[in-house]
JSON list of C-alpha atoms and ligand atoms in Angstrom, two decimals:
[
{"chain": "B", "resi": 629, "resn": "MET", "atom": "CA", "xyz": [-52.83, -10.92, 55.20]},
{"chain": "B", "resi": 630, "resn": "LYS", "atom": "CA", "xyz": [-51.65, -7.34, 55.60]},
{"chain": "B", "resi": 631, "resn": "SER", "atom": "CA", "xyz": [-49.66, -8.17, 58.71]},
{"chain": "B", "resi": 632, "resn": "ALA", "atom": "CA", "xyz": [-48.09, -11.15, 56.90]},
{"chain": "B", "resi": 633, "resn": "VAL", "atom": "CA", "xyz": [-46.97, -9.32, 53.76]},
{"chain": "B", "resi": 634, "resn": "GLY", "atom": "CA", "xyz": [-46.40, -5.78, 55.06]},
{"chain": "B", "resi": 635, "resn": "ASP", "atom": "CA", "xyz": [-47.77, -2.43, 53.93]},
{"chain": "B", "resi": 636, "resn": "ASP", "atom": "CA", "xyz": [-45.60, -2.18, 50.82]},
{"chain": "B", "resi": 637, "resn": "PHE", "atom": "CA", "xyz": [-47.10, -5.29, 49.23]},
{"chain": "B", "resi": 638, "resn": "PRO", "atom": "CA", "xyz": [-50.40, -4.62, 47.42]},
{"chain": "B", "resi": 639, "resn": "ILE", "atom": "CA", "xyz": [-53.33, -6.90, 48.12]},
{"chain": "B", "resi": 640, "resn": "ILE", "atom": "CA", "xyz": [-55.73, -6.93, 45.19]},
{"chain": "B", "resi": 641, "resn": "GLY", "atom": "CA", "xyz": [-59.18, -8.51, 45.37]},
{"chain": "B", "resi": 642, "resn": "LYS", "atom": "CA", "xyz": [-61.46, -9.75, 42.62]},
{"chain": "B", "resi": 643, "resn": "ILE", "atom": "CA", "xyz": [-65.20, -10.05, 43.12]},
{"chain": "B", "resi": 644, "resn": "ASN", "atom": "CA", "xyz": [-68.24, -10.54, 40.94]},
{"chain": "B", "resi": 645, "resn": "LEU", "atom": "CA", "xyz": [-70.70, -7.78, 40.13]},
{"chain": "B", "resi": 646, "resn": "THR", "atom": "CA", "xyz": [-73.16, -10.62, 39.61]},
{"chain": "B", "resi": 647, "resn": "ASP", "atom": "CA", "xyz": [-72.78, -14.39, 39.51]},
{"chain": "B", "resi": 648, "resn": "GLY", "atom": "CA", "xyz": [-75.57, -14.50, 36.94]},
{"chain": "B", "resi": 649, "resn": "ILE", "atom": "CA", "xyz": [-77.18, -17.56, 38.54]},
{"chain": "B", "resi": 650, "resn": "LYS", "atom": "CA", "xyz": [-80.23, -18.06, 40.70]},
{"chain": "B", "resi": 651, "resn": "GLY", "atom": "CA", "xyz": [-79.22, -17.85, 44.37]},
{"chain": "B", "resi": 652, "resn": "GLY", "atom": "CA", "xyz": [-75.89, -16.30, 43.47]},
{"chain": "B", "resi": 653, "resn": "LEU", "atom": "CA", "xyz": [-74.43, -12.93, 44.39]},
{"chain": "B", "resi": 654, "resn": "HIS", "atom": "CA", "xyz": [-75.85, -9.81, 42.71]},
{"chain": "B", "resi": 655, "resn": "LEU", "atom": "CA", "xyz": [-74.88, -6.17, 42.56]},
{"chain": "B", "resi": 656, "resn": "GLU", "atom": "CA", "xyz": [-76.32, -5.03, 45.92]},
{"chain": "B", "resi": 657, "resn": "GLU", "atom": "CA", "xyz": [-74.39, -7.75, 47.75]},
{"chain": "B", "resi": 658, "resn": "ALA", "atom": "CA", "xyz": [-71.31, -7.10, 45.63]},
{"chain": "B", "resi": 659, "resn": "ILE", "atom": "CA", "xyz": [-71.33, -3.50, 46.85]},
{"chain": "B", "resi": 660, "resn": "LYS", "atom": "CA", "xyz": [-71.59, -4.70, 50.47]},
{"chain": "B", "resi": 661, "resn": "VAL", "atom": "CA", "xyz": [-68.72, -7.17, 49.97]},
{"chain": "B", "resi": 662, "resn": "ALA", "atom": "CA", "xyz": [-66.62, -4.46, 48.31]},
{"chain": "B", "resi": 663, "resn": "THR", "atom": "CA", "xyz": [-67.29, -2.09, 51.22]},
{"chain": "B", "resi": 664, "resn": "LEU", "atom": "CA", "xyz": [-66.18, -4.69, 53.76]},
{"chain": "B", "resi": 665, "resn": "LEU", "atom": "CA", "xyz": [-63.02, -5.52, 51.82]},
{"chain": "B", "resi": 666, "resn": "ASP", "atom": "CA", "xyz": [-62.26, -1.82, 51.51]},
{"chain": "B", "resi": 667, "resn": "LYS", "atom": "CA", "xyz": [-62.69, -1.27, 55.25]},
{"chain": "B", "resi": 668, "resn": "GLY", "atom": "CA", "xyz": [-60.44, -4.28, 55.83]},
{"chain": "B", "resi": 669, "resn": "GLY", "atom": "CA", "xyz": [-57.58, -2.53, 54.02]},
{"chain": "B", "resi": 670, "resn": "LEU", "atom": "CA", "xyz": [-57.75, -3.95, 50.50]},
{"chain": "B", "resi": 671, "resn": "ASP", "atom": "CA", "xyz": [-55.49, -1.98, 48.15]},
{"chain": "B", "resi": 672, "resn": "ALA", "atom": "CA", "xyz": [-57.36, -2.46, 44.89]},
{"chain": "B", "resi": 673, "resn": "LEU", "atom": "CA", "xyz": [-60.42, -4.22, 43.59]},
{"chain": "B", "resi": 674, "resn": "VAL", "atom": "CA", "xyz": [-61.32, -5.83, 40.24]},
{"chain": "B", "resi": 675, "resn": "CYS", "atom": "CA", "xyz": [-65.01, -6.39, 39.48]},
{"chain": "B", "resi": 676, "resn": "SER", "atom": "CA", "xyz": [-65.97, -9.16, 37.09]},
{"chain": "B", "resi": 677, "resn": "GLY", "atom": "CA", "xyz": [-69.01, -11.44, 36.82]},
{"chain": "B", "resi": 678, "resn": "GLY", "atom": "CA", "xyz": [-70.29, -14.94, 36.11]},
{"chain": "B", "resi": 679, "resn": "THR", "atom": "CA", "xyz": [-68.60, -18.25, 36.89]},
{"chain": "B", "resi": 680, "resn": "SER", "atom": "CA", "xyz": [-66.69, -20.57, 34.58]},
{"chain": "B", "resi": 681, "resn": "PRO", "atom": "CA", "xyz": [-68.85, -23.67, 35.21]},
{"chain": "B", "resi": 682, "resn": "TYR", "atom": "CA", "xyz": [-72.27, -21.99, 35.35]},
{"chain": "B", "resi": 683, "resn": "ASN", "atom": "CA", "xyz": [-72.33, -18.76, 33.39]},
{"chain": "B", "resi": 684, "resn": "PRO", "atom": "CA", "xyz": [-69.07, -17.81, 31.65]},
{"chain": "B", "resi": 685, "resn": "MET", "atom": "CA", "xyz": [-70.72, -15.73, 28.92]},
{"chain": "B", "resi": 686, "resn": "ILE", "atom": "CA", "xyz": [-71.45, -12.94, 31.39]},
{"chain": "B", "resi": 687, "resn": "TYR", "atom": "CA", "xyz": [-67.76, -12.10, 31.45]},
{"chain": "B", "resi": 688, "resn": "PHE", "atom": "CA", "xyz": [-66.99, -12.97, 27.83]},
{"chain": "B", "resi": 689, "resn": "ARG", "atom": "CA", "xyz": [-70.05, -11.67, 25.93]},
{"chain": "B", "resi": 690, "resn": "GLY", "atom": "CA", "xyz": [-70.11, -11.95, 22.15]},
{"chain": "B", "resi": 691, "resn": "GLU", "atom": "CA", "xyz": [-69.94, -15.26, 20.31]},
{"chain": "B", "resi": 692, "resn": "SER", "atom": "CA", "xyz": [-70.76, -18.43, 22.22]},
{"chain": "B", "resi": 693, "resn": "LEU", "atom": "CA", "xyz": [-67.86, -20.45, 23.64]},
{"chain": "B", "resi": 694, "resn": "GLY", "atom": "CA", "xyz": [-69.64, -23.41, 22.03]},
{"chain": "B", "resi": 695, "resn": "THR", "atom": "CA", "xyz": [-68.60, -22.27, 18.54]},
{"chain": "B", "resi": 696, "resn": "GLY", "atom": "CA", "xyz": [-64.89, -22.59, 19.27]},
{"chain": "B", "resi": 697, "resn": "LEU", "atom": "CA", "xyz": [-65.35, -25.77, 21.31]},
{"chain": "B", "resi": 698, "resn": "ALA", "atom": "CA", "xyz": [-67.32, -27.38, 18.45]},
{"chain": "B", "resi": 699, "resn": "GLU", "atom": "CA", "xyz": [-64.64, -26.44, 15.92]},
{"chain": "B", "resi": 700, "resn": "GLN", "atom": "CA", "xyz": [-62.04, -28.30, 17.99]},
{"chain": "B", "resi": 701, "resn": "GLN", "atom": "CA", "xyz": [-64.00, -31.57, 17.87]},
{"chain": "B", "resi": 702, "resn": "LYS", "atom": "CA", "xyz": [-62.48, -34.00, 15.34]},
{"chain": "B", "resi": 703, "resn": "ASN", "atom": "CA", "xyz": [-65.48, -36.31, 15.54]},
{"chain": "B", "resi": 704, "resn": "PRO", "atom": "CA", "xyz": [-68.28, -34.90, 13.29]},
{"chain": "B", "resi": 705, "resn": "LEU", "atom": "CA", "xyz": [-71.04, -36.27, 15.56]},
{"chain": "B", "resi": 706, "resn": "ALA", "atom": "CA", "xyz": [-69.48, -34.67, 18.65]},
{"chain": "B", "resi": 707, "resn": "ARG", "atom": "CA", "xyz": [-69.10, -31.43, 16.71]},
{"chain": "B", "resi": 708, "resn": "PHE", "atom": "CA", "xyz": [-72.75, -31.53, 15.64]},
{"chain": "B", "resi": 709, "resn": "LEU", "atom": "CA", "xyz": [-74.02, -32.35, 19.15]},
{"chain": "B", "resi": 710, "resn": "LEU", "atom": "CA", "xyz": [-71.93, -29.60, 20.72]},
{"chain": "B", "resi": 711, "resn": "LYS", "atom": "CA", "xyz": [-73.28, -27.09, 18.21]},
{"chain": "B", "resi": 712, "resn": "ILE", "atom": "CA", "xyz": [-76.84, -28.07, 19.09]},
{"chain": "B", "resi": 713, "resn": "ALA", "atom": "CA", "xyz": [-76.20, -28.04, 22.85]},
{"chain": "B", "resi": 714, "resn": "SER", "atom": "CA", "xyz": [-74.32, -24.77, 22.68]},
{"chain": "B", "resi": 715, "resn": "ASN", "atom": "CA", "xyz": [-77.37, -22.52, 23.02]},
{"chain": "B", "resi": 716, "resn": "ARG", "atom": "CA", "xyz": [-78.46, -24.34, 26.17]},
{"chain": "B", "resi": 717, "resn": "LEU", "atom": "CA", "xyz": [-74.97, -24.51, 27.68]},
{"chain": "B", "resi": 718, "resn": "PHE", "atom": "CA", "xyz": [-74.01, -20.89, 27.01]},
{"chain": "B", "resi": 719, "resn": "LYS", "atom": "CA", "xyz": [-76.42, -17.99, 27.44]},
{"chain": "B", "resi": 720, "resn": "ASN", "atom": "CA", "xyz": [-76.39, -15.17, 24.95]},
{"chain": "B", "resi": 721, "resn": "TYR", "atom": "CA", "xyz": [-75.03, -11.85, 26.23]},
{"chain": "B", "resi": 722, "resn": "PRO", "atom": "CA", "xyz": [-74.44, -9.31, 23.46]},
{"chain": "B", "resi": 723, "resn": "TYR", "atom": "CA", "xyz": [-71.03, -7.67, 23.44]},
{"chain": "B", "resi": 724, "resn": "TYR", "atom": "CA", "xyz": [-70.56, -3.93, 23.72]},
{"chain": "B", "resi": 725, "resn": "GLU", "atom": "CA", "xyz": [-67.49, -2.00, 24.77]},
{"chain": "B", "resi": 726, "resn": "ASN", "atom": "CA", "xyz": [-66.97, -1.56, 28.53]},
{"chain": "B", "resi": 727, "resn": "TYR", "atom": "CA", "xyz": [-69.91, -3.81, 29.35]},
{"chain": "B", "resi": 728, "resn": "PHE", "atom": "CA", "xyz": [-69.11, -3.96, 33.10]},
{"chain": "B", "resi": 729, "resn": "LEU", "atom": "CA", "xyz": [-68.57, -0.22, 33.43]},
{"chain": "B", "resi": 730, "resn": "GLU", "atom": "CA", "xyz": [-72.01, 0.93, 34.64]},
{"chain": "B", "resi": 731, "resn": "ASP", "atom": "CA", "xyz": [-72.13, -1.63, 37.46]},
{"chain": "B", "resi": 732, "resn": "ALA", "atom": "CA", "xyz": [-68.44, -1.27, 38.30]},
{"chain": "B", "resi": 733, "resn": "LYS", "atom": "CA", "xyz": [-69.01, 2.49, 38.74]},
{"chain": "B", "resi": 734, "resn": "LYS", "atom": "CA", "xyz": [-71.55, 1.73, 41.47]},
{"chain": "B", "resi": 735, "resn": "VAL", "atom": "CA", "xyz": [-68.88, -0.24, 43.33]},
{"chain": "B", "resi": 736, "resn": "ARG", "atom": "CA", "xyz": [-66.31, 2.49, 42.67]},
{"chain": "B", "resi": 737, "resn": "ASP", "atom": "CA", "xyz": [-68.66, 5.03, 44.29]},
{"chain": "B", "resi": 738, "resn": "SER", "atom": "CA", "xyz": [-68.81, 2.90, 47.46]},
{"chain": "B", "resi": 739, "resn": "VAL", "atom": "CA", "xyz": [-65.11, 2.31, 48.14]},
{"chain": "B", "resi": 740, "resn": "ASN", "atom": "CA", "xyz": [-61.91, 4.27, 48.71]},
{"chain": "B", "resi": 741, "resn": "CYS", "atom": "CA", "xyz": [-59.45, 1.64, 47.48]},
{"chain": "B", "resi": 742, "resn": "GLN", "atom": "CA", "xyz": [-58.07, 1.76, 43.95]},
{"chain": "B", "resi": 743, "resn": "MET", "atom": "CA", "xyz": [-60.32, 0.33, 41.27]},
{"chain": "B", "resi": 744, "resn": "ILE", "atom": "CA", "xyz": [-59.21, -1.88, 38.40]},
{"chain": "B", "resi": 745, "resn": "TYR", "atom": "CA", "xyz": [-61.64, -2.08, 35.50]},
{"chain": "B", "resi": 746, "resn": "ILE", "atom": "CA", "xyz": [-62.05, -5.22, 33.37]},
{"chain": "B", "resi": 747, "resn": "GLY", "atom": "CA", "xyz": [-64.40, -6.14, 30.53]},
{"chain": "B", "resi": 748, "resn": "GLY", "atom": "CA", "xyz": [-64.49, -5.33, 26.83]},
{"chain": "B", "resi": 749, "resn": "CYS", "atom": "CA", "xyz": [-61.92, -2.59, 26.48]},
{"chain": "B", "resi": 750, "resn": "THR", "atom": "CA", "xyz": [-60.62, -3.04, 22.95]},
{"chain": "B", "resi": 751, "resn": "GLU", "atom": "CA", "xyz": [-60.39, 0.59, 21.81]},
{"chain": "B", "resi": 752, "resn": "LEU", "atom": "CA", "xyz": [-58.44, 3.63, 22.92]},
{"chain": "B", "resi": 753, "resn": "ASP", "atom": "CA", "xyz": [-61.76, 5.48, 23.37]},
{"chain": "B", "resi": 754, "resn": "SER", "atom": "CA", "xyz": [-62.90, 2.76, 25.79]},
{"chain": "B", "resi": 755, "resn": "LEU", "atom": "CA", "xyz": [-59.65, 2.97, 27.79]},
{"chain": "B", "resi": 756, "resn": "GLU", "atom": "CA", "xyz": [-60.09, 6.72, 28.03]},
{"chain": "B", "resi": 757, "resn": "GLU", "atom": "CA", "xyz": [-63.71, 6.39, 29.13]},
{"chain": "B", "resi": 758, "resn": "VAL", "atom": "CA", "xyz": [-62.65, 4.09, 31.97]},
{"chain": "B", "resi": 759, "resn": "MET", "atom": "CA", "xyz": [-59.99, 6.58, 33.08]},
{"chain": "B", "resi": 760, "resn": "ARG", "atom": "CA", "xyz": [-62.46, 9.47, 32.87]},
{"chain": "B", "resi": 761, "resn": "GLU", "atom": "CA", "xyz": [-64.84, 7.55, 35.12]},
{"chain": "B", "resi": 762, "resn": "GLY", "atom": "CA", "xyz": [-62.25, 7.53, 37.87]},
{"chain": "B", "resi": 763, "resn": "PHE", "atom": "CA", "xyz": [-60.78, 4.03, 37.61]},
{"chain": "B", "resi": 764, "resn": "ASP", "atom": "CA", "xyz": [-57.10, 3.66, 38.40]},
{"chain": "B", "resi": 765, "resn": "PHE", "atom": "CA", "xyz": [-56.12, 0.73, 36.18]},
{"chain": "B", "resi": 766, "resn": "VAL", "atom": "CA", "xyz": [-57.51, -1.36, 33.32]},
{"chain": "B", "resi": 767, "resn": "GLN", "atom": "CA", "xyz": [-57.02, -5.12, 33.27]},
{"chain": "B", "resi": 768, "resn": "LEU", "atom": "CA", "xyz": [-57.02, -6.76, 29.84]},
{"chain": "B", "resi": 769, "resn": "ALA", "atom": "CA", "xyz": [-57.46, -10.35, 28.72]},
{"chain": "B", "resi": 770, "resn": "ARG", "atom": "CA", "xyz": [-58.61, -10.87, 25.11]},
{"chain": "B", "resi": 771, "resn": "PRO", "atom": "CA", "xyz": [-57.43, -7.46, 23.88]},
{"chain": "B", "resi": 772, "resn": "LEU", "atom": "CA", "xyz": [-53.86, -8.47, 24.77]},
{"chain": "B", "resi": 773, "resn": "ILE", "atom": "CA", "xyz": [-54.25, -11.96, 23.30]},
{"chain": "B", "resi": 774, "resn": "LYS", "atom": "CA", "xyz": [-55.28, -10.35, 20.01]},
{"chain": "B", "resi": 775, "resn": "ASP", "atom": "CA", "xyz": [-52.76, -7.57, 20.15]},
{"chain": "B", "resi": 776, "resn": "PRO", "atom": "CA", "xyz": [-49.85, -7.97, 22.60]},
{"chain": "B", "resi": 777, "resn": "ALA", "atom": "CA", "xyz": [-48.64, -4.50, 21.55]},
{"chain": "B", "resi": 778, "resn": "TYR", "atom": "CA", "xyz": [-52.05, -2.98, 22.37]},
{"chain": "B", "resi": 779, "resn": "VAL", "atom": "CA", "xyz": [-50.74, -0.52, 24.96]},
{"chain": "B", "resi": 780, "resn": "ASN", "atom": "CA", "xyz": [-47.98, 0.80, 22.70]},
{"chain": "B", "resi": 781, "resn": "ASN", "atom": "CA", "xyz": [-50.37, 0.97, 19.74]},
{"chain": "B", "resi": 782, "resn": "ALA", "atom": "CA", "xyz": [-52.96, 2.86, 21.80]},
{"chain": "B", "resi": 783, "resn": "ILE", "atom": "CA", "xyz": [-50.31, 5.34, 23.01]},
{"chain": "B", "resi": 784, "resn": "ALA", "atom": "CA", "xyz": [-49.13, 5.92, 19.42]},
{"chain": "B", "resi": 785, "resn": "SER", "atom": "CA", "xyz": [-52.72, 6.49, 18.38]},
{"chain": "B", "resi": 786, "resn": "LEU", "atom": "CA", "xyz": [-53.27, 8.89, 21.28]},
{"chain": "B", "resi": 787, "resn": "ASN", "atom": "CA", "xyz": [-50.40, 11.02, 20.03]},
{"chain": "B", "resi": 788, "resn": "SER", "atom": "CA", "xyz": [-51.94, 11.15, 16.55]},
{"chain": "B", "resi": 789, "resn": "GLY", "atom": "CA", "xyz": [-55.42, 12.02, 17.88]},
{"chain": "B", "resi": 790, "resn": "LYS", "atom": "CA", "xyz": [-57.11, 8.92, 16.39]},
{"chain": "B", "resi": 791, "resn": "ASN", "atom": "CA", "xyz": [-59.07, 6.16, 18.09]},
{"chain": "B", "resi": 792, "resn": "TYR", "atom": "CA", "xyz": [-57.21, 2.84, 18.08]},
{"chain": "B", "resi": 793, "resn": "VAL", "atom": "CA", "xyz": [-59.37, -0.25, 17.53]},
{"chain": "B", "resi": 794, "resn": "ASN", "atom": "CA", "xyz": [-57.43, -3.34, 18.41]},
{"chain": "B", "resi": 795, "resn": "GLY", "atom": "CA", "xyz": [-59.18, -5.90, 16.21]},
{"chain": "B", "resi": 796, "resn": "CYS", "atom": "CA", "xyz": [-60.54, -8.38, 18.76]},
{"chain": "B", "resi": 797, "resn": "ILE", "atom": "CA", "xyz": [-63.98, -9.39, 17.50]},
{"chain": "B", "resi": 798, "resn": "HIS", "atom": "CA", "xyz": [-65.09, -11.17, 20.72]},
{"chain": "B", "resi": 799, "resn": "CYS", "atom": "CA", "xyz": [-65.41, -14.51, 18.92]},
{"chain": "B", "resi": 800, "resn": "ASN", "atom": "CA", "xyz": [-64.08, -16.18, 22.10]},
{"chain": "B", "resi": 801, "resn": "ARG", "atom": "CA", "xyz": [-62.14, -18.84, 20.23]},
{"chain": "B", "resi": 802, "resn": "CYS", "atom": "CA", "xyz": [-59.10, -18.05, 22.41]},
{"chain": "B", "resi": 803, "resn": "ALA", "atom": "CA", "xyz": [-61.18, -18.74, 25.53]},
{"chain": "B", "resi": 804, "resn": "SER", "atom": "CA", "xyz": [-62.38, -22.06, 24.15]},
{"chain": "B", "resi": 805, "resn": "LEU", "atom": "CA", "xyz": [-58.70, -23.10, 23.90]},
{"chain": "B", "resi": 806, "resn": "ILE", "atom": "CA", "xyz": [-58.09, -22.90, 27.67]},
{"chain": "B", "resi": 807, "resn": "GLU", "atom": "CA", "xyz": [-57.95, -26.70, 28.01]},
{"chain": "B", "resi": 808, "resn": "ALA", "atom": "CA", "xyz": [-56.39, -27.31, 24.57]},
{"chain": "B", "resi": 809, "resn": "PRO", "atom": "CA", "xyz": [-52.86, -28.84, 24.46]},
{"chain": "B", "resi": 810, "resn": "GLY", "atom": "CA", "xyz": [-51.50, -25.93, 22.39]},
{"chain": "B", "resi": 811, "resn": "GLY", "atom": "CA", "xyz": [-52.65, -23.35, 24.94]},
{"chain": "B", "resi": 812, "resn": "VAL", "atom": "CA", "xyz": [-54.43, -20.07, 24.42]},
{"chain": "B", "resi": 813, "resn": "TYR", "atom": "CA", "xyz": [-53.85, -17.91, 21.35]},
{"chain": "B", "resi": 814, "resn": "CYS", "atom": "CA", "xyz": [-55.85, -15.87, 18.84]},
{"chain": "B", "resi": 815, "resn": "PRO", "atom": "CA", "xyz": [-56.55, -18.01, 15.76]},
{"chain": "B", "resi": 816, "resn": "LEU", "atom": "CA", "xyz": [-57.45, -14.82, 13.87]},
{"chain": "B", "resi": 817, "resn": "ASN", "atom": "CA", "xyz": [-53.90, -13.54, 14.01]},
{"chain": "B", "resi": 818, "resn": "GLU", "atom": "CA", "xyz": [-51.53, -14.21, 11.15]},
{"chain": "B", "resi": 819, "resn": "GLY", "atom": "CA", "xyz": [-50.03, -17.68, 11.53]},
{"chain": "B", "resi": 820, "resn": "GLY", "atom": "CA", "xyz": [-52.68, -18.54, 14.10]},
{"chain": "B", "resi": 821, "resn": "GLY", "atom": "CA", "xyz": [-51.10, -16.16, 16.59]},
{"chain": "B", "resi": 822, "resn": "GLN", "atom": "CA", "xyz": [-48.95, -18.87, 18.20]},
{"chain": "F", "resi": 558, "resn": "FMN", "atom": "C1", "xyz": [-57.99, -17.29, 28.02]},
{"chain": "F", "resi": 558, "resn": "FMN", "atom": "C2", "xyz": [-58.68, -16.63, 29.17]},
{"chain": "F", "resi": 558, "resn": "FMN", "atom": "C3", "xyz": [-58.53, -17.12, 30.47]},
{"chain": "F", "resi": 558, "resn": "FMN", "atom": "C4", "xyz": [-59.19, -16.54, 31.55]},
{"chain": "F", "resi": 558, "resn": "FMN", "atom": "N1", "xyz": [-58.99, -17.03, 32.80]},
{"chain": "F", "resi": 558, "resn": "FMN", "atom": "C5", "xyz": [-59.58, -16.40, 33.85]},
{"chain": "F", "resi": 558, "resn": "FMN", "atom": "C6", "xyz": [-59.33, -16.85, 35.18]},
{"chain": "F", "resi": 558, "resn": "FMN", "atom": "O1", "xyz": [-58.59, -17.80, 35.42]},
{"chain": "F", "resi": 558, "resn": "FMN", "atom": "N2", "xyz": [-59.94, -16.19, 36.21]},
{"chain": "F", "resi": 558, "resn": "FMN", "atom": "C7", "xyz": [-60.75, -15.13, 35.97]},
{"chain": "F", "resi": 558, "resn": "FMN", "atom": "O2", "xyz": [-61.29, -14.56, 36.94]},
{"chain": "F", "resi": 558, "resn": "FMN", "atom": "N3", "xyz": [-61.02, -14.69, 34.73]},
{"chain": "F", "resi": 558, "resn": "FMN", "atom": "C8", "xyz": [-60.44, -15.29, 33.68]},
{"chain": "F", "resi": 558, "resn": "FMN", "atom": "N4", "xyz": [-60.70, -14.85, 32.40]},
{"chain": "F", "resi": 558, "resn": "FMN", "atom": "C9", "xyz": [-61.71, -13.79, 32.19]},
{"chain": "F", "resi": 558, "resn": "FMN", "atom": "C10", "xyz": [-61.03, -12.44, 32.18]},
{"chain": "F", "resi": 558, "resn": "FMN", "atom": "O3", "xyz": [-60.45, -12.18, 33.46]},
{"chain": "F", "resi": 558, "resn": "FMN", "atom": "C11", "xyz": [-62.03, -11.30, 31.86]},
{"chain": "F", "resi": 558, "resn": "FMN", "atom": "O4", "xyz": [-63.01, -11.20, 32.88]},
{"chain": "F", "resi": 558, "resn": "FMN", "atom": "C12", "xyz": [-62.77, -11.46, 30.54]},
{"chain": "F", "resi": 558, "resn": "FMN", "atom": "O5", "xyz": [-61.94, -12.06, 29.57]},
{"chain": "F", "resi": 558, "resn": "FMN", "atom": "C13", "xyz": [-63.25, -10.09, 30.06]},
{"chain": "F", "resi": 558, "resn": "FMN", "atom": "O6", "xyz": [-62.16, -9.22, 29.87]},
{"chain": "F", "resi": 558, "resn": "FMN", "atom": "P1", "xyz": [-61.58, -8.89, 28.40]},
{"chain": "F", "resi": 558, "resn": "FMN", "atom": "O7", "xyz": [-62.71, -8.23, 27.64]},
{"chain": "F", "resi": 558, "resn": "FMN", "atom": "O8", "xyz": [-60.42, -7.98, 28.68]},
{"chain": "F", "resi": 558, "resn": "FMN", "atom": "O9", "xyz": [-61.19, -10.18, 27.78]},
{"chain": "F", "resi": 558, "resn": "FMN", "atom": "C14", "xyz": [-60.05, -15.42, 31.32]},
{"chain": "F", "resi": 558, "resn": "FMN", "atom": "C15", "xyz": [-60.18, -14.92, 30.02]},
{"chain": "F", "resi": 558, "resn": "FMN", "atom": "C16", "xyz": [-59.52, -15.51, 28.95]},
{"chain": "F", "resi": 558, "resn": "FMN", "atom": "C17", "xyz": [-59.72, -14.95, 27.56]},
{"chain": "F", "resi": 559, "resn": "SF4", "atom": "S1", "xyz": [-59.78, -15.37, 19.42]},
{"chain": "F", "resi": 559, "resn": "SF4", "atom": "FE1", "xyz": [-58.87, -13.40, 19.00]},
{"chain": "F", "resi": 559, "resn": "SF4", "atom": "S2", "xyz": [-60.51, -12.13, 18.13]},
{"chain": "F", "resi": 559, "resn": "SF4", "atom": "FE2", "xyz": [-61.46, -13.90, 19.12]},
{"chain": "F", "resi": 559, "resn": "SF4", "atom": "S3", "xyz": [-61.91, -13.19, 21.20]},
{"chain": "F", "resi": 559, "resn": "SF4", "atom": "FE3", "xyz": [-59.92, -14.17, 21.31]},
{"chain": "F", "resi": 559, "resn": "SF4", "atom": "S4", "xyz": [-58.44, -12.51, 21.00]},
{"chain": "F", "resi": 559, "resn": "SF4", "atom": "FE4", "xyz": [-60.45, -11.74, 20.34]}
]
């Protein structure tokens, strides 16, 4: 890939810290994979977890995806059944800020390439913690869906010495809209966020 795109084009990889399923990849193997990619010349690495079909809650945390999916069902029976099945379909992983950080640090300590952190970074304090821990970039999904001006708001807050909390409550309703005709948005925002 490097010889095809040239040295001035960054190649970024994304791997799992854990697949969260029996027989899947776990942290020790993730570190080995990261080391090999690093030796192969990867420019930067993002570490996530889980898989969409088998264990998405590892990378979302917080409220079950089933809640938002059930709310979208027009048929009351389908809504009821989905609510009941939700606990079996989606495992419960409590949300806390920077939930991938401890494991991602173990990968960071094993590679020389740049590290991009992702996972539950909805406050200025969390962004700063990631930077302090030696990561080079932060990737954001839900925090930017909730608050597209997050970066500017966090910078303004930095200048005033206050923590900025961006308001995403990890309800995961945006994520349950991935297949919806209207696309992804934050229903908690004024006007539905669309
Ligand atoms: C609407 C939506 C779509 C996503 N699509 C993908 C995807 O295609 N591939 C992927 O690896 N992760 C995807 N993710 C997961 C994010 O990359 C990320 O791991 C997760 O949302 C945690 O980061 P956050 O706390 O910044 O949202 C998606 C997340 C959201 C909310
Ligand atoms: S719907 Fe809004 S508040 Fe809920 S997780 Fe998505 S961005 Fe955050």
